[in-house]
DNA sequence: TTGTTAATTCGCATTACTTGCAAATTAGAA
DNA sequence: TTCTAATTTGCAAGTAATGCGAATTAACAA
């Protein structure tokens, strides 16, 4: 995802308004490697801007995704994750604590189009499931040090 | 997934009842490569057994998955798919018509555990998105020859 | 500044999918 | 045939996300 300043340019150039809500979300997403859910972003945003609507968070995230500024990732459990890292990478998901880490494409075999089966492959998504280093310690396994679902 | 007959053995040996509903679902799932949703199975099952409950379909599918007889696959769009093919394979999803095809692991680079990053990788899921051979024909593209969502 | 207006936000209803629960039913054993 | 624990069923409820209309507001012009 581009920087908040660059995004501001883009938005202006498309007669999209630079609302405080959008600016806040730009800054919260910038360089954010936590792969947050909409809800998670909403929680954080609400602290800086009480009254911001969850609907607006969804709205803005959807717009940014449509603009190619961030990707939506569905790991099949819980809510969709949002990732401002548009580089070619995959993901590791800890099944115990829910932590998500980037897996650089260079550390994984490169999967490309042309299966030769008539498919036109346009996207490849690789998800590694397992236990993160923290949860893999047999003794002090901590299945709750990251929230997997909504608590409330 | 094992054959209906073998499953019958397993169920008996665990004091699980061999109900007509279960037997029907066993047969509908056996050798089924369509990666159906619970709803889709329910539709088909209802023809042979009017009155069968969608709840029972979900219930039985969940049991079989827990027993390791089939896998649940969530492609991030629409409902969960069920796959009796427990072999090591991945999936191709047509973004136009929703068709799902198996991708044999031998035709894709083998991804294995031991990322060296402290992760204990226990499962790898690769999803190829794109256009199937049918939808890839520029002229007669048919975005609806397979149901992607519930119609009704 | 003030006014104008199209874009945006907000809140609520609604949808899609799935699970919880309890009453009614039934497979399998005795 | 009788008994009972397992199962099925229908419905309520939950989660995640979206549709929609009324209220608000950023951006631009006067
Ligand atoms: Mn990422
Ligand atoms: Mn498959
Ligand atoms: Zn972990
Ligand atoms: Zn297709």
CSV table of C-alpha atoms (C1' of nucleotides) and ligand atoms in Angstrom, one decimal:
chain,number,residue,atom,x,y,z
A,1,UNK,CA,0.0,0.0,0.0
A,2,UNK,CA,1.2,3.5,-0.7
A,3,UNK,CA,2.0,6.0,2.0
A,4,UNK,CA,-0.9,8.1,3.4
A,5,UNK,CA,0.5,11.1,1.6
A,6,UNK,CA,0.6,9.3,-1.7
A,7,UNK,CA,-2.9,7.9,-1.1
A,8,UNK,CA,-4.1,11.4,-0.5
A,9,UNK,CA,-2.9,12.4,-4.0
A,10,UNK,CA,-4.6,9.4,-5.6
A,11,UNK,CA,-7.8,10.1,-3.8
A,12,UNK,CA,-7.8,13.8,-4.7
A,13,UNK,CA,-7.1,13.0,-8.3
A,14,UNK,CA,-10.3,10.9,-8.4
A,15,UNK,CA,-12.6,13.4,-6.7
A,16,UNK,CA,-12.7,11.2,-3.7
A,17,UNK,CA,-12.9,13.1,-0.5
A,18,UNK,CA,-10.1,13.1,2.0
A,19,UNK,CA,-12.2,12.5,5.1
A,20,UNK,CA,-10.7,12.3,8.6
A,21,UNK,CA,-11.9,8.7,8.7
A,22,UNK,CA,-10.0,7.8,5.6
A,23,UNK,CA,-6.9,9.6,6.7
A,24,UNK,CA,-7.0,7.8,10.0
A,25,UNK,CA,-7.4,4.4,8.3
A,26,UNK,CA,-4.6,5.2,5.9
A,27,UNK,CA,-2.2,5.8,8.7
A,28,UNK,CA,-3.4,2.7,10.6
A,29,UNK,CA,-2.8,0.5,7.7
A,30,UNK,CA,0.5,2.0,6.6
A,31,UNK,CA,3.3,-0.5,7.2
A,32,UNK,CA,0.9,-2.6,9.2
A,33,UNK,CA,2.1,-6.2,9.1
A,34,UNK,CA,-0.5,-7.5,11.6
A,35,UNK,CA,-3.0,-8.6,8.9
A,36,UNK,CA,-5.9,-7.1,10.9
A,37,UNK,CA,-9.6,-7.8,10.5
A,38,UNK,CA,-12.0,-5.0,9.9
A,39,UNK,CA,-13.1,-5.3,13.5
A,40,UNK,CA,-9.6,-5.1,14.8
A,41,UNK,CA,-9.0,-1.9,12.8
A,42,UNK,CA,-12.2,-0.5,14.0
A,43,UNK,CA,-11.2,-1.1,17.6
A,44,UNK,CA,-7.9,0.8,17.2
A,45,UNK,CA,-9.5,3.5,15.1
A,46,UNK,CA,-12.2,4.1,17.7
A,47,UNK,CA,-9.7,5.0,20.2
A,48,UNK,CA,-8.4,7.9,18.1
A,49,UNK,CA,-11.8,8.7,16.7
A,50,UNK,CA,-14.6,7.7,18.9
A,51,UNK,CA,-17.8,7.4,16.9
A,52,UNK,CA,-16.2,6.1,13.7
A,53,UNK,CA,-18.5,3.5,12.2
A,54,UNK,CA,-17.6,-0.1,11.5
A,55,UNK,CA,-19.5,0.3,8.3
A,56,UNK,CA,-17.0,3.0,7.3
A,57,UNK,CA,-14.1,0.8,8.0
A,58,UNK,CA,-15.5,-2.0,5.8
A,59,UNK,CA,-16.3,0.6,3.2
A,60,UNK,CA,-12.8,2.1,3.1
A,61,UNK,CA,-11.1,-1.2,3.2
A,62,UNK,CA,-13.2,-2.4,0.3
A,63,UNK,CA,-12.3,0.7,-1.7
A,64,UNK,CA,-8.6,0.4,-1.1
A,65,UNK,CA,-8.8,-3.3,-2.1
A,66,UNK,CA,-10.6,-2.4,-5.3
A,67,UNK,CA,-7.9,0.2,-6.0
A,68,UNK,CA,-5.3,-2.4,-5.6
A,69,UNK,CA,-3.8,-0.8,-2.5
A,70,UNK,CA,-4.3,-3.7,-0.2
A,71,UNK,CA,-5.3,-7.3,-0.4
A,72,UNK,CA,-8.2,-9.2,1.3
A,73,UNK,CA,-7.2,-12.5,2.6
A,74,UNK,CA,-9.6,-15.1,3.8
A,75,UNK,CA,-8.0,-17.9,5.8
A,76,UNK,CA,-11.2,-19.8,6.1
A,77,UNK,CA,-11.6,-19.1,9.8
A,78,UNK,CA,-12.9,-16.0,11.3
A,79,UNK,CA,-13.1,-12.7,9.5
A,80,UNK,CA,-11.3,-11.5,6.4
A,81,UNK,CA,-7.8,-10.1,6.9
A,82,UNK,CA,-6.5,-7.0,5.3
A,83,UNK,CA,-2.9,-6.8,4.1
A,84,UNK,CA,-1.2,-3.6,2.8
A,85,UNK,CA,1.7,-5.7,1.7
A,86,UNK,CA,1.0,-6.2,-2.0
A,87,UNK,CA,4.4,-7.8,-2.6
A,88,UNK,CA,4.5,-11.4,-3.8
A,89,UNK,CA,4.3,-13.4,-0.6
A,90,UNK,CA,2.3,-16.1,1.2
A,91,UNK,CA,1.2,-16.6,4.7
A,92,UNK,CA,1.8,-18.7,7.8
A,93,UNK,CA,-1.1,-19.1,10.2
A,94,UNK,CA,-0.6,-20.4,13.7
A,95,UNK,CA,-3.5,-22.7,14.4
A,96,UNK,CA,-3.0,-22.3,18.1
A,97,UNK,CA,-2.9,-18.5,18.6
A,98,UNK,CA,-4.0,-17.2,15.2
A,99,UNK,CA,-0.8,-15.3,14.6
A,100,UNK,CA,-0.2,-14.6,10.9
A,101,UNK,CA,3.3,-14.1,9.5
A,102,UNK,CA,4.4,-13.3,6.0
A,103,UNK,CA,6.2,-16.0,4.1
A,104,UNK,CA,8.5,-14.4,1.5
A,105,UNK,CA,8.0,-15.9,-1.9
A,106,UNK,CA,11.7,-16.5,-2.2
A,107,UNK,CA,11.7,-18.9,0.8
A,108,UNK,CA,8.9,-20.9,-0.9
A,109,UNK,CA,8.9,-22.6,-4.3
A,110,UNK,CA,7.6,-20.1,-6.9
A,111,UNK,CA,4.3,-21.2,-8.2
A,112,UNK,CA,3.4,-19.8,-11.5
A,113,UNK,CA,0.8,-19.9,-14.2
A,114,UNK,CA,0.6,-22.4,-17.0
A,115,UNK,CA,-0.5,-25.7,-15.4
A,116,UNK,CA,-0.7,-27.0,-18.9
A,117,UNK,CA,-4.2,-28.2,-18.2
A,118,UNK,CA,-6.0,-25.5,-19.9
A,119,UNK,CA,-6.2,-23.3,-16.8
A,120,UNK,CA,-5.2,-19.7,-17.0
A,121,UNK,CA,-3.8,-19.3,-13.5
A,122,UNK,CA,-4.0,-15.7,-12.4
A,123,UNK,CA,-3.3,-16.0,-8.7
A,124,UNK,CA,-1.7,-18.5,-6.4
A,125,UNK,CA,-2.4,-18.5,-2.7
A,126,UNK,CA,-0.4,-20.5,-0.4
A,127,UNK,CA,-1.3,-20.8,3.3
A,128,UNK,CA,0.9,-22.7,5.7
A,129,UNK,CA,-0.9,-23.8,8.8
A,130,UNK,CA,0.9,-25.0,11.9
A,131,UNK,CA,2.3,-23.8,15.2
A,132,UNK,CA,4.3,-20.6,15.5
A,133,UNK,CA,7.6,-20.7,17.4
A,134,UNK,CA,5.9,-19.4,20.5
A,135,UNK,CA,3.0,-21.9,20.5
A,136,UNK,CA,5.4,-24.7,19.5
A,137,UNK,CA,7.1,-24.7,22.9
A,138,UNK,CA,5.6,-27.8,24.4
A,139,UNK,CA,5.5,-26.5,27.9
A,140,UNK,CA,4.4,-22.9,27.8
A,141,UNK,CA,1.9,-23.3,25.0
A,142,UNK,CA,-0.3,-20.2,25.1
A,143,UNK,CA,-3.4,-20.7,22.9
A,144,UNK,CA,-4.7,-17.3,23.8
A,145,UNK,CA,-2.0,-14.8,23.5
A,146,UNK,CA,-3.6,-13.6,20.3
A,147,UNK,CA,-7.3,-13.2,19.8
A,148,UNK,CA,-8.6,-15.5,17.2
A,149,UNK,CA,-12.2,-14.5,17.3
A,150,UNK,CA,-14.3,-11.7,18.6
A,151,UNK,CA,-14.3,-11.7,22.4
A,152,UNK,CA,-17.3,-9.6,23.3
B,1,UNK,CA,-12.8,-41.1,2.0
B,2,UNK,CA,-13.4,-44.8,2.5
B,3,UNK,CA,-16.1,-46.6,0.7
B,4,UNK,CA,-19.7,-46.6,2.1
B,5,UNK,CA,-19.2,-50.3,3.1
B,6,UNK,CA,-16.0,-49.5,4.9
B,7,UNK,CA,-17.5,-46.5,6.6
B,8,UNK,CA,-20.3,-48.7,7.8
B,9,UNK,CA,-17.8,-50.9,9.6
B,10,UNK,CA,-16.1,-47.9,11.2
B,11,UNK,CA,-19.4,-46.5,12.3
B,12,UNK,CA,-20.6,-49.8,13.8
B,13,UNK,CA,-17.3,-50.2,15.6
B,14,UNK,CA,-17.9,-46.9,17.3
B,15,UNK,CA,-21.5,-47.5,18.3
B,16,UNK,CA,-22.5,-44.8,15.8
B,17,UNK,CA,-25.8,-45.7,14.2
B,18,UNK,CA,-26.0,-46.5,10.5
B,19,UNK,CA,-29.0,-44.3,9.7
B,20,UNK,CA,-30.5,-44.0,6.2
B,21,UNK,CA,-29.4,-40.4,6.2
B,22,UNK,CA,-25.8,-41.3,6.8
B,23,UNK,CA,-25.8,-44.1,4.3
B,24,UNK,CA,-27.2,-41.8,1.7
B,25,UNK,CA,-24.6,-39.2,2.3
B,26,UNK,CA,-21.8,-41.8,2.3
B,27,UNK,CA,-22.9,-42.9,-1.2
B,28,UNK,CA,-23.3,-39.3,-2.4
B,29,UNK,CA,-19.8,-38.4,-1.2
B,30,UNK,CA,-18.1,-41.5,-2.4
B,31,UNK,CA,-15.8,-40.8,-5.3
B,32,UNK,CA,-17.4,-37.4,-5.5
B,33,UNK,CA,-14.9,-35.0,-7.2
B,34,UNK,CA,-17.3,-32.0,-7.4
B,35,UNK,CA,-16.3,-30.4,-4.1
B,36,UNK,CA,-19.9,-29.8,-3.1
B,37,UNK,CA,-21.2,-27.4,-0.5
B,38,UNK,CA,-23.5,-28.7,2.3
B,39,UNK,CA,-26.4,-27.1,0.4
B,40,UNK,CA,-25.5,-28.8,-2.8
B,41,UNK,CA,-25.4,-32.2,-1.1
B,42,UNK,CA,-28.6,-31.4,0.6
B,43,UNK,CA,-30.3,-30.7,-2.7
B,44,UNK,CA,-29.2,-34.0,-4.2
B,45,UNK,CA,-30.0,-35.9,-1.0
B,46,UNK,CA,-33.4,-34.4,-0.8
B,47,UNK,CA,-34.4,-36.0,-4.1
B,48,UNK,CA,-33.6,-39.4,-2.9
B,49,UNK,CA,-34.8,-38.8,0.6
B,50,UNK,CA,-37.4,-36.0,0.8
B,51,UNK,CA,-37.5,-34.5,4.3
B,52,UNK,CA,-33.8,-35.0,5.1
B,53,UNK,CA,-32.6,-32.0,7.1
B,54,UNK,CA,-29.9,-29.6,6.1
B,55,UNK,CA,-28.9,-29.7,9.7
B,56,UNK,CA,-28.2,-33.4,9.4
B,57,UNK,CA,-26.1,-32.9,6.3
B,58,UNK,CA,-24.0,-30.4,8.2
B,59,UNK,CA,-23.8,-32.7,11.1
B,60,UNK,CA,-22.7,-35.7,9.2
B,61,UNK,CA,-20.2,-33.8,7.1
B,62,UNK,CA,-18.7,-32.4,10.3
B,63,UNK,CA,-18.5,-35.9,11.8
B,64,UNK,CA,-16.8,-37.3,8.7
B,65,UNK,CA,-14.3,-34.4,8.7
B,66,UNK,CA,-13.5,-35.0,12.4
B,67,UNK,CA,-12.9,-38.6,11.6
B,68,UNK,CA,-10.5,-37.6,8.9
B,69,UNK,CA,-12.7,-39.1,6.2
B,70,UNK,CA,-13.0,-35.8,4.3
B,71,UNK,CA,-11.7,-32.4,4.3
B,72,UNK,CA,-13.4,-29.0,4.6
B,73,UNK,CA,-12.1,-26.4,2.2
B,74,UNK,CA,-12.9,-22.8,2.5
B,75,UNK,CA,-12.0,-20.8,-0.7
B,76,UNK,CA,-13.0,-17.5,0.9
B,77,UNK,CA,-16.1,-17.1,-1.3
B,78,UNK,CA,-19.4,-18.8,-0.7
B,79,UNK,CA,-19.9,-21.8,1.5
B,80,UNK,CA,-17.4,-24.4,2.7
B,81,UNK,CA,-16.6,-27.2,0.2
B,82,UNK,CA,-16.3,-30.8,1.2
B,83,UNK,CA,-13.8,-33.1,-0.4
B,84,UNK,CA,-13.6,-36.8,0.1
B,85,UNK,CA,-10.3,-36.9,-1.7
B,86,UNK,CA,-7.8,-36.9,1.2
B,87,UNK,CA,-4.8,-37.4,-1.0
B,88,UNK,CA,-2.1,-34.8,-1.1
B,89,UNK,CA,-3.5,-32.3,-3.6
B,90,UNK,CA,-4.4,-28.7,-4.1
B,91,UNK,CA,-7.1,-26.9,-5.9
B,92,UNK,CA,-7.8,-24.7,-8.9
B,93,UNK,CA,-10.8,-22.4,-8.6
B,94,UNK,CA,-12.3,-20.8,-11.7
B,95,UNK,CA,-13.1,-17.2,-10.8
B,96,UNK,CA,-15.7,-17.0,-13.6
B,97,UNK,CA,-17.8,-20.1,-13.1
B,98,UNK,CA,-16.7,-21.3,-9.7
B,99,UNK,CA,-15.6,-24.7,-11.0
B,100,UNK,CA,-13.1,-26.5,-8.8
B,101,UNK,CA,-10.6,-29.0,-10.0
B,102,UNK,CA,-8.0,-31.0,-8.2
B,103,UNK,CA,-4.4,-30.1,-8.8
B,104,UNK,CA,-2.3,-33.1,-8.2
B,105,UNK,CA,0.6,-32.4,-5.9
B,106,UNK,CA,3.0,-34.0,-8.4
B,107,UNK,CA,2.2,-31.3,-10.9
B,108,UNK,CA,3.0,-28.6,-8.4
B,109,UNK,CA,6.1,-28.0,-6.4
B,110,UNK,CA,5.9,-30.0,-3.2
B,111,UNK,CA,5.7,-27.7,-0.2
B,112,UNK,CA,6.8,-29.2,3.0
B,113,UNK,CA,7.3,-28.5,6.6
B,114,UNK,CA,10.4,-27.0,8.2
B,115,UNK,CA,10.5,-23.4,7.1
B,116,UNK,CA,13.4,-23.0,9.3
B,117,UNK,CA,11.8,-20.0,10.8
B,118,UNK,CA,10.6,-21.6,14.0
B,119,UNK,CA,7.3,-22.6,12.5
B,120,UNK,CA,6.1,-26.1,12.7
B,121,UNK,CA,4.2,-26.4,9.4
B,122,UNK,CA,1.5,-29.0,9.6
B,123,UNK,CA,-0.5,-28.3,6.5
B,124,UNK,CA,0.0,-26.4,3.3
B,125,UNK,CA,-2.9,-25.3,1.2
B,126,UNK,CA,-2.4,-24.0,-2.3
B,127,UNK,CA,-5.3,-22.4,-4.2
B,128,UNK,CA,-4.8,-21.5,-7.8
B,129,UNK,CA,-7.3,-18.9,-9.0
B,130,UNK,CA,-7.9,-18.1,-12.6
B,131,UNK,CA,-10.1,-19.2,-15.5
B,132,UNK,CA,-10.9,-22.7,-16.4
B,133,UNK,CA,-10.4,-23.9,-20.0
B,134,UNK,CA,-14.1,-23.4,-20.6
B,135,UNK,CA,-14.3,-19.9,-19.3
B,136,UNK,CA,-11.0,-19.0,-20.9
B,137,UNK,CA,-12.4,-19.2,-24.4
B,138,UNK,CA,-12.7,-15.5,-25.1
B,139,UNK,CA,-15.8,-15.7,-27.2
B,140,UNK,CA,-18.1,-18.2,-25.5
B,141,UNK,CA,-17.3,-17.2,-21.9
B,142,UNK,CA,-20.1,-18.6,-19.8
B,143,UNK,CA,-20.0,-17.1,-16.3
B,144,UNK,CA,-23.0,-19.1,-15.2
B,145,UNK,CA,-22.6,-22.6,-16.3
B,146,UNK,CA,-21.8,-23.5,-12.7
B,147,UNK,CA,-23.6,-22.1,-9.7
B,148,UNK,CA,-21.3,-20.0,-7.6
B,149,UNK,CA,-23.8,-19.0,-5.0
B,150,UNK,CA,-27.2,-20.1,-3.8
B,151,UNK,CA,-29.8,-19.1,-6.4
B,152,UNK,CA,-33.0,-19.2,-4.3
C,1,DT,C1',-17.3,33.7,4.4
C,2,DT,C1',-21.1,31.5,2.7
C,3,DG,C1',-23.6,28.5,-0.1
C,4,DT,C1',-24.0,24.4,-3.0
C,5,DT,C1',-23.8,19.7,-3.9
C,6,DA,C1',-22.0,15.3,-4.7
C,7,DA,C1',-19.5,12.2,-1.9
C,8,DT,C1',-19.4,10.1,2.4
C,9,DT,C1',-20.6,8.4,6.8
C,10,DC,C1',-23.6,6.2,9.8
C,11,DG,C1',-26.9,3.1,11.8
C,12,DC,C1',-30.0,-0.3,11.0
C,13,DA,C1',-32.0,-3.9,8.5
C,14,DT,C1',-30.8,-7.8,5.9
C,15,DT,C1',-28.3,-11.7,3.8
C,16,DA,C1',-25.4,-15.9,3.8
C,17,DC,C1',-23.7,-19.5,6.2
C,18,DT,C1',-23.2,-22.2,10.1
C,19,DT,C1',-24.0,-23.9,14.8
C,20,DG,C1',-26.7,-24.5,19.4
C,21,DC,C1',-30.4,-26.5,21.5
C,22,DA,C1',-34.2,-29.3,22.8
C,23,DA,C1',-38.1,-32.1,21.5
C,24,DA,C1',-39.3,-36.0,18.8
C,25,DT,C1',-37.7,-40.0,16.5
C,26,DT,C1',-35.2,-44.3,15.8
C,27,DA,C1',-31.3,-47.9,15.2
C,28,DG,C1',-29.5,-51.5,17.5
C,29,DA,C1',-29.1,-54.3,21.6
C,30,DA,C1',-31.4,-57.1,24.9
D,1,DT,C1',-41.2,-56.3,21.6
D,2,DT,C1',-39.1,-53.1,24.7
D,3,DC,C1',-35.6,-50.0,26.0
D,4,DT,C1',-32.5,-46.3,25.6
D,5,DA,C1',-28.8,-43.7,23.9
D,6,DA,C1',-27.8,-41.9,19.5
D,7,DT,C1',-29.7,-39.2,16.0
D,8,DT,C1',-32.6,-36.3,13.4
D,9,DT,C1',-35.1,-32.3,12.9
D,10,DG,C1',-36.8,-27.4,13.1
D,11,DC,C1',-35.9,-23.3,14.8
D,12,DA,C1',-33.4,-19.8,17.1
D,13,DA,C1',-29.2,-17.6,17.4
D,14,DG,C1',-24.5,-16.1,16.0
D,15,DT,C1',-20.9,-14.2,12.9
D,16,DA,C1',-19.3,-11.6,9.1
D,17,DA,C1',-20.4,-8.7,5.7
D,18,DT,C1',-23.4,-5.8,2.7
D,19,DG,C1',-27.7,-2.9,1.1
D,20,DC,C1',-29.9,1.2,1.8
D,21,DG,C1',-31.6,5.7,3.0
D,22,DA,C1',-31.2,9.8,5.9
D,23,DA,C1',-27.9,12.9,7.8
D,24,DT,C1',-23.5,14.9,7.4
D,25,DT,C1',-19.6,17.1,5.3
D,26,DA,C1',-15.4,18.0,2.1
D,27,DA,C1',-14.4,20.5,-1.8
D,28,DC,C1',-15.3,24.0,-4.8
D,29,DA,C1',-17.2,28.3,-6.3
D,30,DA,C1',-19.1,32.7,-5.7
E,1,LIG,MN1,1.0,-10.6,4.4
E,2,LIG,MN1,-10.0,-31.9,-4.1
E,3,LIG,ZN1,1.0,-19.3,17.9
E,4,LIG,ZN1,-14.9,-21.6,-15.5
